[in-house]
Coordinates of C-alpha atoms and ligand atoms in Angstrom, one line a residue:
X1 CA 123.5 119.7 209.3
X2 CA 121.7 118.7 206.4
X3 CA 123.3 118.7 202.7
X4 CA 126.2 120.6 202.5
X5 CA 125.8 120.0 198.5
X6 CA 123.5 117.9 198.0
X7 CA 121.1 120.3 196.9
X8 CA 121.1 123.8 196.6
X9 CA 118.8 124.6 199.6
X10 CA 120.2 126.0 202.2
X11 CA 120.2 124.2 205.4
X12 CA 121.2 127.2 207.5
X13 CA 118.5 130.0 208.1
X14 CA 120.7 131.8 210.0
X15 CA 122.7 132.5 206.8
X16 CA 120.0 133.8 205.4
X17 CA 119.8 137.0 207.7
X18 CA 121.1 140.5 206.4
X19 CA 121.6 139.2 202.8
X20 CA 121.7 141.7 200.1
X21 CA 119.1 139.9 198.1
X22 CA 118.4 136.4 198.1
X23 CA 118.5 134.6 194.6
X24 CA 117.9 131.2 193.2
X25 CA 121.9 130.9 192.7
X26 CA 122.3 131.2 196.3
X27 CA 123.7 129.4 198.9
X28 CA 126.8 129.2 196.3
X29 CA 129.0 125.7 196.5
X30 CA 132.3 126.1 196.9
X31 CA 134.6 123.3 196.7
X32 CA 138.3 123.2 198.2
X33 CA 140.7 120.7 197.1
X34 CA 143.3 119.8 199.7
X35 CA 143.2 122.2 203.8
X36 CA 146.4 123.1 204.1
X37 CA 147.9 126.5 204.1
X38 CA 145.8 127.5 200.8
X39 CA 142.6 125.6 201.0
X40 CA 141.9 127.0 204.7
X41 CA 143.1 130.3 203.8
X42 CA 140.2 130.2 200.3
X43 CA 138.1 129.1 202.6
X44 CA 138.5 131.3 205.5
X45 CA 138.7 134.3 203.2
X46 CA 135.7 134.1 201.4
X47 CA 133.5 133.2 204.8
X48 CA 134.7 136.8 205.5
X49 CA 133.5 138.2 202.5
X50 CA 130.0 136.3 201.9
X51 CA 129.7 137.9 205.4
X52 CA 130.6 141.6 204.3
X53 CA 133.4 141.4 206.5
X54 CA 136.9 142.1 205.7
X55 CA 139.2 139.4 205.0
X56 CA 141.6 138.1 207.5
X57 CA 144.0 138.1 205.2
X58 CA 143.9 140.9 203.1
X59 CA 145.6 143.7 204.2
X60 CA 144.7 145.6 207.6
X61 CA 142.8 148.4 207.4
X62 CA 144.1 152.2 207.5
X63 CA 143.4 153.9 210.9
X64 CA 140.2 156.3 210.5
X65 CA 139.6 154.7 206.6
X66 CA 135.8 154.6 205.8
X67 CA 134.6 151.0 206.7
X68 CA 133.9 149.4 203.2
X69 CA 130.6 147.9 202.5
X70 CA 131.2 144.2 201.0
X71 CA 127.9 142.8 199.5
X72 CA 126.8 139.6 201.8
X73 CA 126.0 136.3 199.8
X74 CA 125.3 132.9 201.1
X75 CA 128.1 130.0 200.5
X76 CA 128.7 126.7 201.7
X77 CA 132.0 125.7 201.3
X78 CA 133.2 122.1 201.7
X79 CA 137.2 121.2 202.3
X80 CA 138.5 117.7 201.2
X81 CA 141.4 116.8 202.4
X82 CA 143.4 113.1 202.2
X83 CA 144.6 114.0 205.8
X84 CA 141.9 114.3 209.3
X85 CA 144.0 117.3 209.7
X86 CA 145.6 120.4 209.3
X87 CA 149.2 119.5 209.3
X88 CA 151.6 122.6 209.9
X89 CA 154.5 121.3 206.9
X90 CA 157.1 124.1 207.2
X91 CA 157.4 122.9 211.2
X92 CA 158.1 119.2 209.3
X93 CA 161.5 119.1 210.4
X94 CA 160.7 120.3 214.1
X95 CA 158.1 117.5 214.6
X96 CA 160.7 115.5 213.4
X97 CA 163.1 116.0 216.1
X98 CA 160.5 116.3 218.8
X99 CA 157.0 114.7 219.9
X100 CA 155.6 117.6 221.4
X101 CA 156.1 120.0 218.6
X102 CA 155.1 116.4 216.7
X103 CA 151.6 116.1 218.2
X104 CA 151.4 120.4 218.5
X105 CA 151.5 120.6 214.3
X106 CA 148.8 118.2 213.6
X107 CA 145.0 119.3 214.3
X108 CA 142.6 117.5 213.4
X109 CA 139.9 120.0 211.5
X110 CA 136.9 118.6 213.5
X111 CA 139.1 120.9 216.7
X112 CA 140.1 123.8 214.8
X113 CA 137.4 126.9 216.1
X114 CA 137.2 128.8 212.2
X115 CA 135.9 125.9 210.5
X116 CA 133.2 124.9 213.2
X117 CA 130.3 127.0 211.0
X118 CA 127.2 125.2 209.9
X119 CA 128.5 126.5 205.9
X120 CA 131.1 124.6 206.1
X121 CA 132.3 121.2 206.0
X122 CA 135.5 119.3 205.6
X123 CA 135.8 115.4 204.4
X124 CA 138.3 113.0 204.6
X125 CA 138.8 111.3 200.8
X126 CA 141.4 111.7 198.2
X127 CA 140.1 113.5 194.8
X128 CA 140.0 111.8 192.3
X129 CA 138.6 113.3 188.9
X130 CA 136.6 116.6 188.0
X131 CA 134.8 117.8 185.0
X132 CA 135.0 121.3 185.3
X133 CA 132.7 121.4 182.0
X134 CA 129.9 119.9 184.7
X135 CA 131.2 121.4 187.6
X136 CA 131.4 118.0 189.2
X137 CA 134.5 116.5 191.5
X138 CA 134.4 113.1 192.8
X139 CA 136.0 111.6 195.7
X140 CA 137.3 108.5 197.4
X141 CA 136.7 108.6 201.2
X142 CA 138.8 107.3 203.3
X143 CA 138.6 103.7 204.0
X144 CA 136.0 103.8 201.3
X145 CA 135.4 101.8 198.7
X146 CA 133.2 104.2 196.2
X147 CA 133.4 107.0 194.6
X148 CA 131.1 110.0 195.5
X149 CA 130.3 113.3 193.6
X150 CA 130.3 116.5 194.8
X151 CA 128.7 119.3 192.2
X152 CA 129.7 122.8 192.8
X153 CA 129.7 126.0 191.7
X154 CA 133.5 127.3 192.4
X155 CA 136.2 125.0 192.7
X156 CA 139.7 125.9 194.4
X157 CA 142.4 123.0 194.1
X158 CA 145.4 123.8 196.7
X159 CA 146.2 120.2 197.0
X160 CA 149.9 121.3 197.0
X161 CA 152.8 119.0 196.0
X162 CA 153.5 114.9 196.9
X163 CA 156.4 115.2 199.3
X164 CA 158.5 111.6 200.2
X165 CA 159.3 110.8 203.7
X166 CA 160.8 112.0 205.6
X167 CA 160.3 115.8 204.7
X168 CA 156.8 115.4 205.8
X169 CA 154.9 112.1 207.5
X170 CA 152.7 110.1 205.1
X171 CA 150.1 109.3 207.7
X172 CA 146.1 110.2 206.7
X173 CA 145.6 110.4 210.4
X174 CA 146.7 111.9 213.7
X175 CA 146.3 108.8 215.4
X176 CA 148.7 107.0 213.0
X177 CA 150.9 110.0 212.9
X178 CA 152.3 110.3 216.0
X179 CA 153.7 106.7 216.2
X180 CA 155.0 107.3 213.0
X181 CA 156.9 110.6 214.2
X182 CA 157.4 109.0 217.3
X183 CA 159.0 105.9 216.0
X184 CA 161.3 107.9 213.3
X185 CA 162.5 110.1 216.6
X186 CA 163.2 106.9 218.7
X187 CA 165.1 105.6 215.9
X188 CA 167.4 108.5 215.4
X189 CA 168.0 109.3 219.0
X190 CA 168.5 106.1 221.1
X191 CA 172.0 105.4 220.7
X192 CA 174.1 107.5 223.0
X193 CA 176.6 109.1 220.7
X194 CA 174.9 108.0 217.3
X195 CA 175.5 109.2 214.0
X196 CA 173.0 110.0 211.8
X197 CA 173.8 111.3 207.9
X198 CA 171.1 113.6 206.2
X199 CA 171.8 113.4 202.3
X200 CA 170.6 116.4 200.8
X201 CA 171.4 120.4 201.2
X202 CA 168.3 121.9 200.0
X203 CA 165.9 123.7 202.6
X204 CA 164.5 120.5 203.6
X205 CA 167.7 118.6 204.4
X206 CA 169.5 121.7 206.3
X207 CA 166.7 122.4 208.4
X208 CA 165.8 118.6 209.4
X209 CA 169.8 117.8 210.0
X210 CA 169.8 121.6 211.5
X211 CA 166.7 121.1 214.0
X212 CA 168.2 117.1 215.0
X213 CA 171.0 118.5 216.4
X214 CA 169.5 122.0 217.8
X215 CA 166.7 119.6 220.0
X216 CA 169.7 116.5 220.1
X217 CA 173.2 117.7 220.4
X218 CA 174.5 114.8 221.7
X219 CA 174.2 113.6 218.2
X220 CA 176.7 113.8 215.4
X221 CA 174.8 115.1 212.6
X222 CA 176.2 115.0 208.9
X223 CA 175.0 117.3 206.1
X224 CA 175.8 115.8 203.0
X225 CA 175.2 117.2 199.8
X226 CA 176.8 116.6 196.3
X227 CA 177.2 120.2 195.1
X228 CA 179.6 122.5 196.0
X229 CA 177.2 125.1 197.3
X230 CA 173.8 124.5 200.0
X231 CA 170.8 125.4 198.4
X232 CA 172.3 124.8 194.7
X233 CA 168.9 124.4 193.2
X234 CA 167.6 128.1 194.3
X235 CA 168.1 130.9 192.2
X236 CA 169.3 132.7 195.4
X237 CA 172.2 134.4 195.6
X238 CA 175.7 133.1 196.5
X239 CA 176.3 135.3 199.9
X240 CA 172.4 133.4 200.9
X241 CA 173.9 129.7 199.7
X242 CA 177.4 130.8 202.0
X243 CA 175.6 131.7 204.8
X244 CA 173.1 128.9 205.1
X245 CA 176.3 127.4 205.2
X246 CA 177.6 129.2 208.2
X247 CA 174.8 128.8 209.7
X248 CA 175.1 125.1 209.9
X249 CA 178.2 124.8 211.1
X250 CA 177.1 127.4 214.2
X251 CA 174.1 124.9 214.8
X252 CA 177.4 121.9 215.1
X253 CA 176.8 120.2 212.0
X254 CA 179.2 118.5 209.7
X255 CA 178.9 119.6 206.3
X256 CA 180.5 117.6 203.2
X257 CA 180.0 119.2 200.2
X258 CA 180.7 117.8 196.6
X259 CA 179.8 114.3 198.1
X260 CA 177.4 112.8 195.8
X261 CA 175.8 109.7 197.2
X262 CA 176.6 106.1 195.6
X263 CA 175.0 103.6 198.2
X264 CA 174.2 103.3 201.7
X265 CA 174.1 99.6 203.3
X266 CA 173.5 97.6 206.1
X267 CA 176.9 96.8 207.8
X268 CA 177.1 93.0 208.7
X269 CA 178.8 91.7 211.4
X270 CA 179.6 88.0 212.6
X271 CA 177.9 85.5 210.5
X272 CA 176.6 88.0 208.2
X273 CA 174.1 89.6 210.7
X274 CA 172.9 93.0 210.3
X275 CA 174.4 94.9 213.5
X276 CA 172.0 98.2 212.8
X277 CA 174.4 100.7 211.5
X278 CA 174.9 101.8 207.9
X279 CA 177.8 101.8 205.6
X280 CA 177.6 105.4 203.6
X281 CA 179.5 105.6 200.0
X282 CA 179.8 108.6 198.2
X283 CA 181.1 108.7 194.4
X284 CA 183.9 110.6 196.0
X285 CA 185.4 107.1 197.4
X286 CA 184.7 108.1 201.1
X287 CA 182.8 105.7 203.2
X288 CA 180.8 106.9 206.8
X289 CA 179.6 104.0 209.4
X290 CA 176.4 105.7 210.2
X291 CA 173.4 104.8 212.9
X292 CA 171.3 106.3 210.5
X293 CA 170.6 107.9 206.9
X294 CA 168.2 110.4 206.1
X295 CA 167.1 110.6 202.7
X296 CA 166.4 114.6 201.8
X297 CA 166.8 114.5 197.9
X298 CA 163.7 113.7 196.5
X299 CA 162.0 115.8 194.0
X300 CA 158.3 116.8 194.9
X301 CA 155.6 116.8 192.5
X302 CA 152.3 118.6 192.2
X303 CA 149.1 116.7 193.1
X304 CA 147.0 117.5 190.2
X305 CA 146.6 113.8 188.5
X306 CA 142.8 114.6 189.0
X307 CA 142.8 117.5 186.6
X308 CA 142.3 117.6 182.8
X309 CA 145.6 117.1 181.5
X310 CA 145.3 120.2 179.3
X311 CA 144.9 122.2 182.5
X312 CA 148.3 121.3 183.8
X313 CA 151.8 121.7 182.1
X314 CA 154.3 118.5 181.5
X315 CA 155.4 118.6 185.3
X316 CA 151.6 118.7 186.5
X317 CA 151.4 122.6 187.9
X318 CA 148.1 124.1 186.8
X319 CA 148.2 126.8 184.4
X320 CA 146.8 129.9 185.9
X321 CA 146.2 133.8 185.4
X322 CA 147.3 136.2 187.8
X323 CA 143.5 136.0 188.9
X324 CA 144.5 132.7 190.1
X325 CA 141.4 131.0 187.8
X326 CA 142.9 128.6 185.4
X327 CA 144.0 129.3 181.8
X328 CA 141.0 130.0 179.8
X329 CA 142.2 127.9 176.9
X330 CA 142.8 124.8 179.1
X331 CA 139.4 124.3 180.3
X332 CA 135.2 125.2 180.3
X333 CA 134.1 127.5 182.6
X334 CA 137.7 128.8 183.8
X335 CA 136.4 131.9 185.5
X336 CA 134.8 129.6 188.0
X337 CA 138.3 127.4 188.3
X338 CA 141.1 128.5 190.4
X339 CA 144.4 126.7 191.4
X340 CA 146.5 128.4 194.5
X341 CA 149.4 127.2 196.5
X342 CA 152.7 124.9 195.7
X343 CA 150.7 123.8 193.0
X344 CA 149.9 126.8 191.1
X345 CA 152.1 127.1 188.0
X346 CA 154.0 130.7 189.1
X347 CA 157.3 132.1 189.4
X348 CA 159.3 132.1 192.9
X349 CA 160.3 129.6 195.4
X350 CA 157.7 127.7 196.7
X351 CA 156.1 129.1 200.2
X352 CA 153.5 128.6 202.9
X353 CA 153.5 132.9 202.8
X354 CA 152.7 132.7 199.2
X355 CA 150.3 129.6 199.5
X356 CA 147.8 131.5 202.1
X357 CA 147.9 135.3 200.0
X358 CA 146.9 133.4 196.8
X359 CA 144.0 132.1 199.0
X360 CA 142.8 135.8 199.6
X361 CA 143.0 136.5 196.0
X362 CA 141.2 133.7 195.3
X363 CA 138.3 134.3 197.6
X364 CA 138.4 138.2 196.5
X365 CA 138.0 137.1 192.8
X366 CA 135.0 134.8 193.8
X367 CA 133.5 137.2 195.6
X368 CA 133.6 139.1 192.7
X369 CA 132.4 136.9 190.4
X370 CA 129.2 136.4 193.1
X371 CA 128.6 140.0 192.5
X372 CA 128.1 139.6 188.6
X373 CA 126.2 136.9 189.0
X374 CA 123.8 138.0 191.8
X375 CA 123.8 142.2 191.4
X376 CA 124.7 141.9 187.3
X377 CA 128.1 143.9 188.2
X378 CA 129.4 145.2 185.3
X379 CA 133.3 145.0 185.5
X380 CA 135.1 142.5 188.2
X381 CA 137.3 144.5 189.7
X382 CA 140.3 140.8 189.6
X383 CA 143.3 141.0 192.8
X384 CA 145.7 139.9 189.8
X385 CA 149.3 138.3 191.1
X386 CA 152.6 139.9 189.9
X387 CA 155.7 137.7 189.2
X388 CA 157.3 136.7 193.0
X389 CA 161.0 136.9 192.9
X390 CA 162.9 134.4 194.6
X391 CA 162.9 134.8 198.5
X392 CA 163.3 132.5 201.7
X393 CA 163.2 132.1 205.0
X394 CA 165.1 129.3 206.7
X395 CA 165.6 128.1 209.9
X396 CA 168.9 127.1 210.7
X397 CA 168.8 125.5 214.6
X398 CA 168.8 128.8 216.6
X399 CA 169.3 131.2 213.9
X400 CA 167.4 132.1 210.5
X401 CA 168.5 133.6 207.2
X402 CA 166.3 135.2 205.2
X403 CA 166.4 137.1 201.7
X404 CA 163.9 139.5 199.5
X405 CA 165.4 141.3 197.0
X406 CA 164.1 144.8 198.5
X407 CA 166.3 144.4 201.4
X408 CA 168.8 141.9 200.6
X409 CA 169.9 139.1 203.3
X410 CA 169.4 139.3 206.9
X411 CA 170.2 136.8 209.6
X412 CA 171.0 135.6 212.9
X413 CA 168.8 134.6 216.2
X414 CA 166.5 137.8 216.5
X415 CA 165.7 136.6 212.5
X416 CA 164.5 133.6 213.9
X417 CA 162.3 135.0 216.4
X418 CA 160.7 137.3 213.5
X419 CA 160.4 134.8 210.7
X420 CA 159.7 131.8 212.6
X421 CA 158.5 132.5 216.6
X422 CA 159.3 129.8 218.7
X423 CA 157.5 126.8 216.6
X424 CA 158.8 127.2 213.1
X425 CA 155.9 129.5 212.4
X426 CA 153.0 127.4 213.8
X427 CA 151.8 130.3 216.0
X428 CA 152.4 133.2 213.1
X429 CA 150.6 131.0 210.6
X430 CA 147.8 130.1 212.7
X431 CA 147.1 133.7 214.1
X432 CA 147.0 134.7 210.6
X433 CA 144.6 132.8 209.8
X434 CA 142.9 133.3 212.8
X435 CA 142.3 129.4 213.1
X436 CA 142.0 130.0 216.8
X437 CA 138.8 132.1 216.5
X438 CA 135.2 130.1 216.8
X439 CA 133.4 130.4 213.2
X440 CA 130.5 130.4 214.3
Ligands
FAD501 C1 160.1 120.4 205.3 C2 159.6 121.6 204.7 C3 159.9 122.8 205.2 C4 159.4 124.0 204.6 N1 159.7 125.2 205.1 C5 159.1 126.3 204.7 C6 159.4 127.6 205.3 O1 160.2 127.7 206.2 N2 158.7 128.7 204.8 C7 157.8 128.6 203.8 O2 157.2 129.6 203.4 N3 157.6 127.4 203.2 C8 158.2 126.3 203.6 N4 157.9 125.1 203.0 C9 157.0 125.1 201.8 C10 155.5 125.1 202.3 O3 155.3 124.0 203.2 C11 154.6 125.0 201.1 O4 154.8 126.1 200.2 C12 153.1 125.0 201.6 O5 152.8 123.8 202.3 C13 152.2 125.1 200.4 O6 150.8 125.1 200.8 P1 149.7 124.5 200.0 O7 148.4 124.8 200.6 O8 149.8 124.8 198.5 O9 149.9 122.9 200.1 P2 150.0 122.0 201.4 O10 150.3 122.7 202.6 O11 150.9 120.8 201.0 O12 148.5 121.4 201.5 C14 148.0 120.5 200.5 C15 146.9 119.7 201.2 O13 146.2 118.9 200.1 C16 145.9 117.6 200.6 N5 145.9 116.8 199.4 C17 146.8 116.4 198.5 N6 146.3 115.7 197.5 C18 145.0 115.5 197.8 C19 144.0 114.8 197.1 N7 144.1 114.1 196.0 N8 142.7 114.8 197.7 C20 142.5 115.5 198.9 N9 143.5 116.2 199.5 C21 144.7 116.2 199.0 C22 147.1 117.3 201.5 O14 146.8 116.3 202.4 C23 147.4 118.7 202.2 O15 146.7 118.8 203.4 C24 158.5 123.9 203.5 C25 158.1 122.6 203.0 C26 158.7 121.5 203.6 C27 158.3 120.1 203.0

């Protein structure tokens, strides 16, 4: 398909039809960081728009509305990504408990229709650096062994946050993936009546120990966490926290609370062999002879050691605007910067939801910005994000509870089915995005 920014010549005559005006700017480079939930919704978004269409995930339009003319603009955007794949994370715990769903939430982005367009591209590599003063990213490929460059004109990092196993598989590839998931679930389920501990009573631990036993009830499935409420680190409500908690113990879990991990061991038998289960000791003085822990505690950091360091704040989360485009003090050209998703530095709890809007606002904004540069647009009219209160939706085995200040707290089974379908969200996610559809 030619250079997909390697030059600025476009490789793609057919982009070149119905165009507004052609100019030596165009085809503009844009530059994901990281396809997941924001990077394919940038993406996705501003294909739309370059192609005066409305975006798929702005909002719908109103019935008998004048049909709004969007100025058409040529753009190749290329995606890298560490993984070969789009890898569904909020159906983590699901995949966890179950090979179909497992091999279902990976797809590799060489079989997902919308990105099969000659403008644009997705590579496997890890980023490594970029000089936004330049406008110039470099890359490691996978299995590679050098560095490559990749100038551009608009860059969008979304590379989201570095979760530890086991809240989502460390795998680059769907190959190695599934015998990762697939030996994690073998482990967990072959013993008859085994026991199996999950430390940790933030989202990710109640809905992996939640989903184990939903898919696995012959399992005895312990919730352990060392505070006296679920979800202690939110700044949710207490009626939320006390439900989630309810809802656990309808899905058959054990819950300890107040048990605060000290050391979990291998239990020796005769002659000091290991016999395969796990002696768990909690600061509390009691002791559990598990078949297996689960460690859901770890704290997640942003991916962003690639940035300027002035860009990010002492944890690593980008400073943005509510444009989305970075700080302008942090960086050079920060109207042609933008930082979306889990990594964006922004109030609220982190979400897939929040992750795929701030992609539309990002490819509105650019859009924008194309106008100025090609038509001399006087004023960008900027989709600016408001503060985002705390909200959640969590799957708890076959229920949900969810909360947004507006309405308060709902739950129970039909919540489920709304918030989450039948595949913690992989179908609602992936219609939105309309991943299904053939770019063309
Ligand atoms: C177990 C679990 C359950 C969750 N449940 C929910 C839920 O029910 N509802 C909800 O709204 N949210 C949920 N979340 C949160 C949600 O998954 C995140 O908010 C969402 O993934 C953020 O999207 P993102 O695009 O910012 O980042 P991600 O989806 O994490 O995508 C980032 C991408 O960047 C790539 N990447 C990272 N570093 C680099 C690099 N250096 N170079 C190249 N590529 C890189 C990664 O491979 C990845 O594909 C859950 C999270 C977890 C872990």
């Amino acid at each position: 398909m030619g250079s997909l920014f390697q030059d600025r010549a476009c490789t793609c005559p057919e982009l070149h039809v119905g165009l507004d005006s052609p100019t030596p700017q165009q085809p503009f480079r844009l530059l994901v960081l990281g396809g997941g939930y924001g990077g394919l919704s940038v993406a996705l978004n501003l294909q739309d728009l370059c192609r005066g269409q409305a975006p798929r995930c702005g909002p719908a339009p109103e019935e008998g509305a004048p049909v709004v003319e969007r100025p058409r603009f040529e753009v190749e955007i290329v995606i890298v990504d560490e993984r070969d794949g789009f890898f569904h994370t909020i159906g983590a715990p699901l995949a966890l408990a179950s090979e179909d769903f497992a091999s279902k939430f990976w797809i590799r982005y060489d079989e997902i229709p919308a990105l099969r367009s000659p403008n644009i591209r997705v590579l496997h590599g890890s980023v490594k650096s970029v000089d936004p003063e330049r406008k110039v990213a470099t890359y490691l490929p996978y299995a590679g062994t050098e560095e490559k460059q990749l100038e551009y004109d608009f860059l969008v990092a979304a590379t989201g946050l570095r979760r530890a196993w086991p809240a989502v598989p460390q795998s680059l590839r769907r190959k190695q993936y599934l015998f990762e998931m697939g030996d994690h679930l073998r482990s967990m389920t072959g013993r008859k009546k085994g026991v199996v501990v999950v430390v940790g009573g933030g989202a990710v631990g109640i809905e992996l120990a939640s989903e184990l036993k939903t898919l696995h009830p012959h399992l005895h499935v312990i919730l352990a966490h060392s505070r006296s409420q679920l979800l202690s680190n939110e700044p949710l409500p207490d009626e939320v926290k006390e439900r989630a908690l309810e809802l656990c113990r309808d899905a058959g879990l054990e819950v300890l609370l107040n048990h605060r991990l000290e050391r979990s061991e291998p239990v020796k038998g005769e002659a000091g062999k290991v016999t395969g289960a796990v002696e768990v000791v909690f600061t509390n003085g009691k002791t559990i002879v598990a078949d297996r822990v689960v460690m859901a505690v770890s704290r997640s950091s942003p991916n962003t050691g690639f940035l300027p360091r002035e860009a990010v704040d002492e944890e690593g989360f980008v400073k943005v605007q509510g444009s989305l485009r970075f700080s302008p003090s942090t960086i050079p050209n920060s109207t042609h910067h933008y930082a979306i998703g889990d990594i964006a530095l922004w109030s609220g709890i982190k979400r897939c939801g929040a992750a795929m809007h701030m992609g539309y606002y990002a490819a509105h904004n650019i859009h924008q910005t194309m106008q100025q540069i090609v038509h001399g647009k006087q004023e960008e009219e900027l989709l600016e994000l408001k503060e985002i209160p705390p909200m959640i939706g969590l799957a708890v085995g076959k229920q949900a509870v969810a909360y947004w200040p507006e309405n308060g707290m709902i739950y129970g089974e039909k919540v489920l089915k709304d918030f989450f379908g039948e595949d913690l969200g992989f179908t609602i996610c992936w219609n939105h995005m309309r991943l299904g559809e053939e770019g063309k």
